[in-house]
PDB file of C-alpha atoms in Angstrom:
ATOM      1  CA  MET A   1      -8.918 -26.164 -15.350  1.00 45.00           C
ATOM      2  CA  GLY A   2     -10.315 -29.655 -14.786  1.00 46.00           C
ATOM      3  CA  THR A   3     -10.366 -32.261 -12.030  1.00 46.00           C
ATOM      4  CA  TYR A   4      -9.588 -35.914 -12.608  1.00 47.00           C
ATOM      5  CA  ARG A   5      -9.303 -39.270 -10.870  1.00 52.00           C
ATOM      6  CA  GLN A   6      -6.483 -41.648 -11.709  1.00 54.00           C
ATOM      7  CA  GLY A   7      -6.484 -40.825 -15.403  1.00 55.00           C
ATOM      8  CA  ILE A   8      -3.935 -42.148 -17.842  1.00 49.00           C
ATOM      9  CA  LEU A   9      -1.236 -40.243 -16.020  1.00 54.00           C
ATOM     10  CA  GLY A  10      -2.599 -40.551 -12.476  1.00 58.00           C
ATOM     11  CA  PRO A  11      -2.116 -37.671 -10.022  1.00 61.00           C
ATOM     12  CA  PHE A  12       0.974 -35.581 -10.769  1.00 51.00           C
ATOM     13  CA  SER A  13       2.357 -32.147 -10.068  1.00 51.00           C
ATOM     14  CA  GLY A  14       4.402 -29.887 -12.300  1.00 57.00           C
ATOM     15  CA  ILE A  15       4.557 -29.489 -16.063  1.00 59.00           C
ATOM     16  CA  VAL A  16       4.098 -32.451 -18.386  1.00 61.00           C
ATOM     17  CA  GLY A  17       4.047 -31.455 -22.032  1.00 60.00           C
ATOM     18  CA  THR A  18       1.410 -28.770 -22.448  1.00 61.00           C
ATOM     19  CA  VAL A  19      -0.389 -29.309 -19.143  1.00 65.00           C
ATOM     20  CA  VAL A  20       0.254 -28.490 -15.484  1.00 65.00           C
ATOM     21  CA  GLY A  21      -0.821 -30.832 -12.683  1.00 68.00           C
ATOM     22  CA  ALA A  22      -1.337 -29.865  -9.041  1.00 64.00           C
ATOM     23  CA  ASN A  23      -3.245 -30.774  -5.912  1.00 60.00           C
ATOM     24  CA  PHE A  24      -5.551 -27.942  -4.842  1.00 59.00           C
ATOM     25  CA  ARG A  25      -7.106 -28.288  -1.370  1.00 57.00           C
ATOM     26  CA  GLY A  26      -7.044 -32.087  -1.679  1.00 60.00           C
ATOM     27  CA  ILE A  27      -8.348 -32.195  -5.268  1.00 64.00           C
ATOM     28  CA  ASP A  28      -6.169 -33.247  -8.211  1.00 65.00           C
ATOM     29  CA  VAL A  29      -6.425 -30.615 -10.939  1.00 64.00           C
ATOM     30  CA  MET A  30      -4.935 -30.168 -14.385  1.00 67.00           C
ATOM     31  CA  ARG A  31      -4.830 -27.116 -16.616  1.00 68.00           C
ATOM     32  CA  GLY A  32      -3.208 -26.053 -19.842  1.00 62.00           C
ATOM     33  CA  LEU A  33      -0.044 -24.016 -19.910  1.00 62.00           C
ATOM     34  CA  PRO A  34      -0.779 -20.306 -20.298  1.00 63.00           C
ATOM     35  CA  LYS A  35       0.225 -18.806 -23.621  1.00 62.00           C
ATOM     36  CA  PRO A  36       2.924 -16.134 -23.367  1.00 62.00           C
ATOM     37  CA  SER A  37       1.654 -12.652 -24.144  1.00 59.00           C
ATOM     38  CA  SER A  38       3.373 -10.469 -26.701  1.00 65.00           C
ATOM     39  CA  LYS A  39       1.894  -7.330 -25.118  1.00 76.00           C
ATOM     40  CA  ALA A  40       3.989  -5.246 -22.771  1.00 76.00           C
ATOM     41  CA  PRO A  41       2.416  -5.025 -19.296  1.00 79.00           C
ATOM     42  CA  THR A  42       0.609  -1.808 -18.475  1.00 87.00           C
ATOM     43  CA  GLU A  43       1.754   0.402 -15.615  1.00 82.00           C
ATOM     44  CA  SER A  44      -1.203  -0.804 -13.577  1.00 86.00           C
ATOM     45  CA  GLN A  45      -0.245  -4.433 -14.187  1.00 90.00           C
ATOM     46  CA  LEU A  46       3.359  -3.726 -13.197  1.00 89.00           C
ATOM     47  CA  GLU A  47       2.174  -2.065  -9.998  1.00 92.00           C
ATOM     48  CA  GLN A  48       0.021  -5.054  -9.081  1.00 94.00           C
ATOM     49  CA  ARG A  49       2.835  -7.499  -9.828  1.00 95.00           C
ATOM     50  CA  ARG A  50       5.289  -5.554  -7.678  1.00 96.00           C
ATOM     51  CA  LYS A  51       2.786  -5.243  -4.828  1.00 97.00           C
ATOM     52  CA  PHE A  52       2.103  -8.975  -5.031  1.00 97.00           C
ATOM     53  CA  ALA A  53       5.816  -9.787  -4.921  1.00 97.00           C
ATOM     54  CA  VAL A  54       6.410  -7.547  -1.893  1.00 97.00           C
ATOM     55  CA  VAL A  55       3.401  -8.907  -0.014  1.00 98.00           C
ATOM     56  CA  MET A  56       4.346 -12.529  -0.695  1.00 98.00           C
ATOM     57  CA  GLN A  57       7.905 -11.930   0.486  1.00 97.00           C
ATOM     58  CA  PHE A  58       6.611 -10.270   3.645  1.00 98.00           C
ATOM     59  CA  LEU A  59       3.802 -12.701   4.520  1.00 98.00           C
ATOM     60  CA  THR A  60       5.328 -16.065   3.629  1.00 97.00           C
ATOM     61  CA  PRO A  61       7.391 -16.408   6.839  1.00 97.00           C
ATOM     62  CA  ALA A  62       4.149 -15.854   8.796  1.00 98.00           C
ATOM     63  CA  LYS A  63       2.081 -18.284   6.711  1.00 98.00           C
ATOM     64  CA  GLN A  64       1.547 -20.748   9.554  1.00 97.00           C
ATOM     65  CA  VAL A  65       0.098 -18.014  11.777  1.00 98.00           C
ATOM     66  CA  LEU A  66      -2.082 -16.611   9.003  1.00 98.00           C
ATOM     67  CA  GLU A  67      -3.427 -20.043   8.059  1.00 97.00           C
ATOM     68  CA  ALA A  68      -4.418 -20.634  11.673  1.00 97.00           C
ATOM     69  CA  TYR A  69      -5.910 -17.280  12.663  1.00 98.00           C
ATOM     70  CA  TYR A  70      -6.742 -15.066   9.667  1.00 98.00           C
ATOM     71  CA  GLY A  71     -10.551 -15.196   9.448  1.00 96.00           C
ATOM     72  CA  SER A  72     -12.198 -18.200   7.776  1.00 93.00           C
ATOM     73  CA  PRO A  73     -11.620 -19.721   4.326  1.00 91.00           C
ATOM     74  CA  VAL A  74     -14.109 -18.517   1.701  1.00 88.00           C
ATOM     75  CA  GLY A  75     -14.838 -21.015  -1.060  1.00 87.00           C
ATOM     76  CA  ALA A  76     -11.543 -21.911  -2.716  1.00 85.00           C
ATOM     77  CA  LYS A  77      -9.720 -19.071  -0.974  1.00 91.00           C
ATOM     78  CA  SER A  78      -7.572 -20.131   1.956  1.00 95.00           C
ATOM     79  CA  ARG A  79      -6.843 -17.883   4.926  1.00 97.00           C
ATOM     80  CA  PHE A  80      -3.452 -17.113   3.378  1.00 97.00           C
ATOM     81  CA  ASN A  81      -5.143 -16.144   0.094  1.00 96.00           C
ATOM     82  CA  LEU A  82      -7.456 -13.779   1.988  1.00 97.00           C
ATOM     83  CA  ALA A  83      -4.544 -12.247   3.867  1.00 98.00           C
ATOM     84  CA  THR A  84      -2.607 -11.761   0.637  1.00 98.00           C
ATOM     85  CA  SER A  85      -5.548 -10.022  -1.025  1.00 97.00           C
ATOM     86  CA  TYR A  86      -6.082  -7.696   1.946  1.00 98.00           C
ATOM     87  CA  HIS A  87      -2.424  -6.685   2.165  1.00 98.00           C
ATOM     88  CA  ILE A  88      -2.117  -5.973  -1.555  1.00 98.00           C
ATOM     89  CA  LYS A  89      -5.173  -3.705  -1.424  1.00 97.00           C
ATOM     90  CA  GLU A  90      -4.807  -2.098   2.008  1.00 98.00           C
ATOM     91  CA  ALA A  91      -1.268  -2.512   3.352  1.00 98.00           C
ATOM     92  CA  THR A  92       0.988  -1.485   0.460  1.00 98.00           C
ATOM     93  CA  VAL A  93       1.864   1.788  -1.223  1.00 97.00           C
ATOM     94  CA  TYR A  94       3.475   2.341  -4.594  1.00 94.00           C
ATOM     95  CA  VAL A  95       6.082   5.090  -4.649  1.00 92.00           C
ATOM     96  CA  ASN A  96       8.600   5.807  -7.432  1.00 91.00           C
ATOM     97  CA  ASP A  97       7.867   2.489  -9.142  1.00 89.00           C
ATOM     98  CA  GLU A  98       8.470   0.609  -5.886  1.00 94.00           C
ATOM     99  CA  ALA A  99       5.965  -1.260  -3.729  1.00 96.00           C
ATOM    100  CA  GLN A 100       6.346  -0.930   0.028  1.00 96.00           C
ATOM    101  CA  MET A 101       4.563  -2.441   3.016  1.00 98.00           C
ATOM    102  CA  VAL A 102       2.651  -0.094   5.340  1.00 98.00           C
ATOM    103  CA  LEU A 103       3.341  -1.770   8.663  1.00 98.00           C
ATOM    104  CA  ASN A 104       0.640  -0.057  10.707  1.00 98.00           C
ATOM    105  CA  ARG A 105      -1.967  -1.610   8.381  1.00 98.00           C
ATOM    106  CA  VAL A 106      -0.604  -5.158   8.601  1.00 98.00           C
ATOM    107  CA  ILE A 107      -2.933  -7.776  10.131  1.00 98.00           C
ATOM    108  CA  PHE A 108      -1.787 -11.247  11.200  1.00 98.00           C
ATOM    109  CA  SER A 109      -5.098 -12.475  12.614  1.00 98.00           C
ATOM    110  CA  LYS A 110      -8.687 -11.570  11.955  1.00 98.00           C
ATOM    111  CA  GLY A 111     -11.598 -12.681  14.080  1.00 97.00           C
ATOM    112  CA  THR A 112     -14.463 -11.985  16.445  1.00 97.00           C
ATOM    113  CA  LEU A 113     -12.891 -12.767  19.798  1.00 98.00           C
ATOM    114  CA  LEU A 114     -13.072  -9.758  22.139  1.00 98.00           C
ATOM    115  CA  GLN A 115      -9.909  -7.649  22.118  1.00 98.00           C
ATOM    116  CA  PRO A 116      -7.852  -7.407  25.314  1.00 97.00           C
ATOM    117  CA  GLN A 117      -8.542  -3.997  26.830  1.00 97.00           C
ATOM    118  CA  ASN A 118      -5.759  -1.372  26.713  1.00 98.00           C
ATOM    119  CA  LEU A 119      -3.166  -3.729  25.252  1.00 98.00           C
ATOM    120  CA  ALA A 120       0.250  -2.032  25.238  1.00 98.00           C
ATOM    121  CA  CYS A 121       3.927  -2.922  24.886  1.00 98.00           C
ATOM    122  CA  VAL A 122       7.129  -1.236  26.125  1.00 98.00           C
ATOM    123  CA  PRO A 123      10.745  -2.378  25.747  1.00 98.00           C
ATOM    124  CA  ARG A 124      12.645  -3.268  28.905  1.00 98.00           C
ATOM    125  CA  ALA A 125      16.317  -3.866  29.683  1.00 97.00           C
ATOM    126  CA  GLY A 126      17.785  -7.217  28.755  1.00 96.00           C
ATOM    127  CA  GLY A 127      16.134  -7.423  25.354  1.00 97.00           C
ATOM    128  CA  THR A 128      12.642  -7.936  26.707  1.00 98.00           C
ATOM    129  CA  LEU A 129       9.217  -6.628  25.764  1.00 98.00           C
ATOM    130  CA  GLN A 130       6.679  -5.998  28.511  1.00 98.00           C
ATOM    131  CA  PHE A 131       2.999  -6.386  27.572  1.00 98.00           C
ATOM    132  CA  THR A 132       0.137  -5.152  29.732  1.00 98.00           C
ATOM    133  CA  TRP A 133      -3.647  -5.186  29.345  1.00 98.00           C
ATOM    134  CA  VAL A 134      -6.821  -5.180  31.395  1.00 98.00           C
ATOM    135  CA  ASN A 135      -8.302  -8.613  32.064  1.00 97.00           C
ATOM    136  CA  ASN A 136     -11.771  -8.274  30.540  1.00 98.00           C
ATOM    137  CA  SER A 137     -12.585 -11.983  30.546  1.00 96.00           C
ATOM    138  CA  GLU A 138     -16.048 -11.349  31.991  1.00 93.00           C
ATOM    139  CA  GLN A 139     -17.100  -9.503  28.822  1.00 96.00           C
ATOM    140  CA  GLY A 140     -18.528 -10.959  25.607  1.00 96.00           C
ATOM    141  CA  ASN A 141     -16.848 -14.137  24.413  1.00 97.00           C
ATOM    142  CA  ALA A 142     -13.533 -13.453  26.187  1.00 98.00           C
ATOM    143  CA  GLN A 143     -12.166 -16.246  28.352  1.00 98.00           C
ATOM    144  CA  LEU A 144      -9.618 -16.328  31.166  1.00 98.00           C
ATOM    145  CA  THR A 145      -7.532 -18.822  29.227  1.00 98.00           C
ATOM    146  CA  ASP A 146      -7.292 -16.865  25.956  1.00 98.00           C
ATOM    147  CA  VAL A 147      -3.659 -16.895  24.853  1.00 98.00           C
ATOM    148  CA  LEU A 148      -1.571 -13.836  23.955  1.00 98.00           C
ATOM    149  CA  LYS A 149       0.364 -14.281  20.713  1.00 98.00           C
ATOM    150  CA  VAL A 150       3.127 -11.888  19.666  1.00 98.00           C
ATOM    151  CA  VAL A 151       4.702 -11.209  16.275  1.00 98.00           C
ATOM    152  CA  VAL A 152       7.950  -9.211  16.158  1.00 98.00           C
ATOM    153  CA  TYR A 153       9.297  -7.973  12.815  1.00 98.00           C
ATOM    154  CA  GLU A 154      12.770  -6.561  12.154  1.00 98.00           C
ATOM    155  CA  PRO A 155      12.464  -4.530   8.924  1.00 96.00           C
ATOM    156  CA  VAL A 156      16.185  -4.260   8.023  1.00 95.00           C
ATOM    157  CA  THR A 157      16.718  -8.015   7.776  1.00 95.00           C
ATOM    158  CA  GLY A 158      13.062  -8.849   7.112  1.00 96.00           C
ATOM    159  CA  LEU A 159      13.149 -11.468   9.873  1.00 97.00           C
ATOM    160  CA  PHE A 160      10.236 -12.446  12.128  1.00 98.00           C
ATOM    161  CA  GLU A 161      10.112 -13.812  15.651  1.00 98.00           C
ATOM    162  CA  PHE A 162       6.906 -15.488  16.860  1.00 98.00           C
ATOM    163  CA  PHE A 163       5.874 -15.979  20.488  1.00 98.00           C
ATOM    164  CA  LEU A 164       2.641 -17.934  20.375  1.00 98.00           C
ATOM    165  CA  GLU A 165       2.326 -18.792  24.081  1.00 98.00           C
ATOM    166  CA  ALA A 166       3.242 -15.418  25.596  1.00 98.00           C
ATOM    167  CA  GLY A 167       0.623 -15.359  28.359  1.00 98.00           C
ATOM    168  CA  MET A 168      -3.076 -15.687  29.177  1.00 98.00           C
ATOM    169  CA  ARG A 169      -5.792 -13.058  29.365  1.00 98.00           C
ATOM    170  CA  LEU A 170      -6.152 -13.586  33.111  1.00 98.00           C
ATOM    171  CA  ASP A 171      -2.491 -12.620  33.666  1.00 98.00           C
ATOM    172  CA  SER A 172      -2.891  -8.966  32.571  1.00 98.00           C
ATOM    173  CA  THR A 173       0.856  -8.915  31.840  1.00 98.00           C
ATOM    174  CA  ALA A 174       3.456 -10.883  29.891  1.00 98.00           C
ATOM    175  CA  THR A 175       7.174 -10.641  29.199  1.00 98.00           C
ATOM    176  CA  VAL A 176       8.779 -11.745  25.944  1.00 98.00           C
ATOM    177  CA  VAL A 177      12.546 -12.292  25.778  1.00 98.00           C
ATOM    178  CA  LEU A 178      13.921 -11.478  22.336  1.00 98.00           C
ATOM    179  CA  PRO A 179      16.915 -13.273  20.806  1.00 98.00           C
ATOM    180  CA  ALA A 180      20.306 -11.608  21.250  1.00 97.00           C
ATOM    181  CA  TYR A 181      20.710 -10.691  17.579  1.00 97.00           C
ATOM    182  CA  LEU A 182      17.929  -8.105  17.952  1.00 98.00           C
ATOM    183  CA  SER A 183      19.749  -6.133  20.659  1.00 97.00           C
ATOM    184  CA  GLY A 184      19.840  -2.460  19.659  1.00 97.00           C
ATOM    185  CA  SER A 185      17.539  -3.006  16.672  1.00 97.00           C
ATOM    186  CA  SER A 186      14.272  -1.259  15.959  1.00 98.00           C
ATOM    187  CA  VAL A 187      11.454  -3.787  15.741  1.00 98.00           C
ATOM    188  CA  THR A 188       7.763  -3.580  14.935  1.00 98.00           C
ATOM    189  CA  VAL A 189       5.449  -5.383  17.315  1.00 98.00           C
ATOM    190  CA  PHE A 190       2.022  -6.920  16.716  1.00 98.00           C
ATOM    191  CA  ALA A 191      -0.101  -8.951  19.122  1.00 98.00           C
ATOM    192  CA  PHE A 192      -3.434 -10.723  19.339  1.00 98.00           C
ATOM    193  CA  MET A 193      -5.255 -13.262  21.470  1.00 98.00           C
ATOM    194  CA  ALA A 194      -6.797 -16.593  20.540  1.00 98.00           C
ATOM    195  CA  MET A 195      -8.913 -19.068  22.457  1.00 98.00           C
ATOM    196  CA  ALA A 196      -6.897 -21.907  23.953  1.00 97.00           C
ATOM    197  CA  ASP A 197      -8.425 -24.330  21.442  1.00 96.00           C
ATOM    198  CA  GLY A 198      -7.716 -21.948  18.548  1.00 95.00           C
ATOM    199  CA  ARG A 199     -11.359 -21.655  17.452  1.00 94.00           C
ATOM    200  CA  PHE A 200     -11.561 -17.864  17.650  1.00 97.00           C
ATOM    201  CA  ALA A 201      -9.031 -15.054  17.611  1.00 98.00           C
ATOM    202  CA  THR A 202      -9.002 -11.312  17.938  1.00 98.00           C
ATOM    203  CA  THR A 203      -7.914  -9.120  15.052  1.00 98.00           C
ATOM    204  CA  SER A 204      -4.228  -8.414  15.583  1.00 98.00           C
ATOM    205  CA  GLN A 205      -3.109  -5.017  16.826  1.00 98.00           C
ATOM    206  CA  TYR A 206      -0.154  -2.956  15.659  1.00 98.00           C
ATOM    207  CA  LEU A 207       1.634  -1.907  18.852  1.00 98.00           C
ATOM    208  CA  GLY A 208       4.278   0.262  17.258  1.00 98.00           C
ATOM    209  CA  GLU A 209       7.967   0.433  16.439  1.00 98.00           C
ATOM    210  CA  MET A 210      10.388   0.266  19.354  1.00 98.00           C
ATOM    211  CA  ARG A 211      14.119  -0.125  20.002  1.00 98.00           C
ATOM    212  CA  VAL A 212      15.312  -3.247  21.780  1.00 98.00           C
ATOM    213  CA  ILE A 213      17.398  -2.329  24.838  1.00 96.00           C
TER     214      ILE A 213
END
C-alpha cells in the first residue's frame, strides 16, 4: 500500500483497473487488488470470518459511541478498530459453526474515569428504567458533572436505543423512558459515565437483561 499526492489520477476511492484507492485517516492511499486464493479456507479462518461478521453487525449501530468513548486510538487503529478486535477475541463464542455475541462481555466505552459506585438499574412501570448509584464525585478524578450514558439493546430485532444525556453523577438517580415498541420486550442494558467535555469515560458496565413493563 502506498500514499500519494495528486498523482496522474488524483485522489480517488474505489476500484480503478487493478488498484484500489481510499482515504485512510486523512491520507490518500492506493493498493493493488488482492489476488483470489484457490485454497479453501481452514476451519479456523471460517471461524474468524464468522466472528468478524457477527461483531461488525452488532457494533456498527453503536459506532458513534465507540468512536467517542472506547479508549484511545493506537497508531493506525481507530477506537472502532480496537473495539472490534476486543469483541472478536473476548465477546464472541463459536458454537455449532455459528458465531454468537456474549452480551455480558460487551464493552461500549473504555477509560480511566472513576466508576459510579453501586450503579444499578431496575425496570419500572410505563416503559421506564430507573438507574441509581452513589455520588462519589469527591473521589479520584470523578466530577459532579460527569454524565450518565445508557445503551439499551433488544436482541430479537438487534436494535439499539442510546440515551447519552441520562443524568449527572451528582444526581445519584436517573430515569430513562423507552420507546413504545419495546413494551413487553426483554432488553439488555449497559451504562457508563463520561466527563461533560468528553475527555474521559468510565469502562461501560453490563447491568443485565430485564423485561420492559
